[in-house]
């Protein structure tokens, strides 16, 4: 089995538009949640979110390209450029059909759908823009990545709601491990800040009106975020042979499905996914130093995830650090696993544990070390990153420095 | 009245050239138009002149119109406007 290195990463996120800014903001416990500016407030109940700031699409794309690129595809393409540049890899000339693109997304071109349906329903226009379909399709971001970089092997989008990115990265890892391809551009993207998108989430009544306080008493729910995290995964031997910098190694992937409820999480399913991941990585529970939790900040998730961690790690559960960086970058939905993998990688690289911010006081049902409010200096060796989606789909990655 | 200048401007914008570089004999196939550009071009013309342009070649033949050159396109638009908006005929 091939070992799998991460040789490039890029982010467009509420915590900055490159990995240096992401690392700095995580370490400084500076959150990206604030008043929404992308959606007019007059029809909103929930008026906060974690938006990507200082992102000027015209600095990255021509007018003509932008006609085809939903905001979520713009994020993914720019993050992919960062990752490919950092890795120093060349797809078009060197890898072609030995390379793949596997990108996670929850809903894809939500703002494109919102704008174009508005034209018909509200503005009384005869039809939407003619490029509405290729712009909104959930796979569009991935397609544009293959075109831009000349990736001619396997290419598809993975959708499993909030576990999409972890499923994408996990498949990328397995595909390299099994020898099907030598390198994969993978990760995830999401951009749902439009009136229809926010109203849909509001209606579900899982959104916090104030901020995101994972694992804390008085937590009121999740806060939406947007952005993309994109990585270059590569056969470790190949990466070493060409002298690439190894940012980390993907050493395990575990998946499970609850087959129970479409919204409510299940500790049983989460335990199964974490255990499958440890087994795949040949890790003892005691070897895990840090878990980047799913930690949405809802009452149901945080208690269930805490129980599941206790069950998997036994007495080690109280020794390892668990934090939810969603407290800072919000919930990126289909892009969540990707931004959280990036957060985990910079934590491993830059020797700190990202905190869970906005933490007020302990909840008796959430009794782990959540690294409240301030980052902690620590040399981490092995970390897990959890994603637990609506539908009961659980996907866990294990990363080594 | 259908203003030919509008048609030239729409084609020029889509092809990323100056309108003054287009003549009635300029072939659309000589302009750097991808498949999606053609879709956008037809859309822009339909929006501007409030007409429906037959899309398939057989429908275009049946309507007696052709889009090979800019001049043909302009004539086709004038014909379609006259048919679909007879009240606007000068």
Coordinates of N, CA and C in Angstrom, one line a residue, chain A residues 63-64 67-68 119 125-131 134, chain B residues 14 16 32 36-37 39-40 43 46-47 50-52:
Chain A
X63 N -13.8 38.5 -16.9 CA -15.2 38.6 -16.9 C -15.9 37.4 -17.5
X64 N -15.2 36.9 -18.5 CA -15.8 35.8 -19.3 C -15.8 34.5 -18.4
X67 N -18.5 34.6 -15.7 CA -19.9 34.3 -16.2 C -20.2 32.8 -15.9
X68 N -19.2 32.0 -15.7 CA -19.4 30.5 -15.5 C -19.1 30.1 -14.1
X119 N -35.2 35.8 -10.7 CA -35.5 36.4 -12.0 C -36.9 35.9 -12.5
X125 N -39.2 37.7 -15.3 CA -38.5 37.5 -16.6 C -38.8 36.2 -17.2
X126 N -38.6 36.1 -18.5 CA -39.0 34.9 -19.2 C -38.2 33.6 -18.9
X127 N -36.9 33.9 -18.5 CA -36.0 32.7 -18.4 C -34.8 33.2 -17.6
X128 N -34.1 32.1 -17.1 CA -32.8 32.5 -16.4 C -31.7 32.7 -17.4
X129 N -30.6 33.1 -16.9 CA -29.4 33.2 -17.7 C -29.1 31.9 -18.4
X130 N -28.6 31.9 -19.6 CA -28.4 30.6 -20.3 C -27.3 29.7 -19.7
X131 N -26.5 30.3 -18.9 CA -25.4 29.4 -18.3 C -25.7 29.0 -16.9
X134 N -24.7 25.1 -16.1 CA -23.3 24.7 -15.8 C -22.7 25.5 -14.7
Chain B
X14 N -19.3 39.9 -27.2 CA -19.2 38.5 -27.0 C -17.8 38.0 -27.5
X16 N -15.2 39.7 -27.9 CA -14.1 40.5 -27.4 C -13.2 41.2 -28.5
X32 N -13.4 34.2 -32.3 CA -13.0 33.2 -31.3 C -14.2 33.0 -30.3
X36 N -20.2 28.1 -25.6 CA -21.0 28.9 -24.6 C -21.2 30.3 -25.0
X37 N -20.2 30.8 -25.8 CA -20.3 32.2 -26.3 C -21.5 32.3 -27.2
X39 N -24.2 30.5 -27.2 CA -25.4 30.5 -26.4 C -25.7 31.9 -25.8
X40 N -24.6 32.5 -25.3 CA -24.8 33.8 -24.7 C -25.1 34.9 -25.7
X43 N -28.7 34.6 -26.6 CA -29.5 35.1 -25.4 C -29.5 36.6 -25.4
X46 N -31.7 37.9 -28.2 CA -33.1 37.7 -27.8 C -33.6 38.7 -26.8
X47 N -32.8 39.0 -25.8 CA -33.2 39.9 -24.7 C -33.3 41.3 -25.3
X50 N -36.2 41.4 -27.9 CA -37.4 40.7 -27.5 C -38.0 39.7 -28.6
X51 N -37.1 38.9 -29.1 CA -37.5 37.9 -30.1 C -37.0 36.5 -29.6
X52 N -37.6 35.5 -30.4 CA -37.0 34.2 -30.2 C -36.3 33.8 -31.4

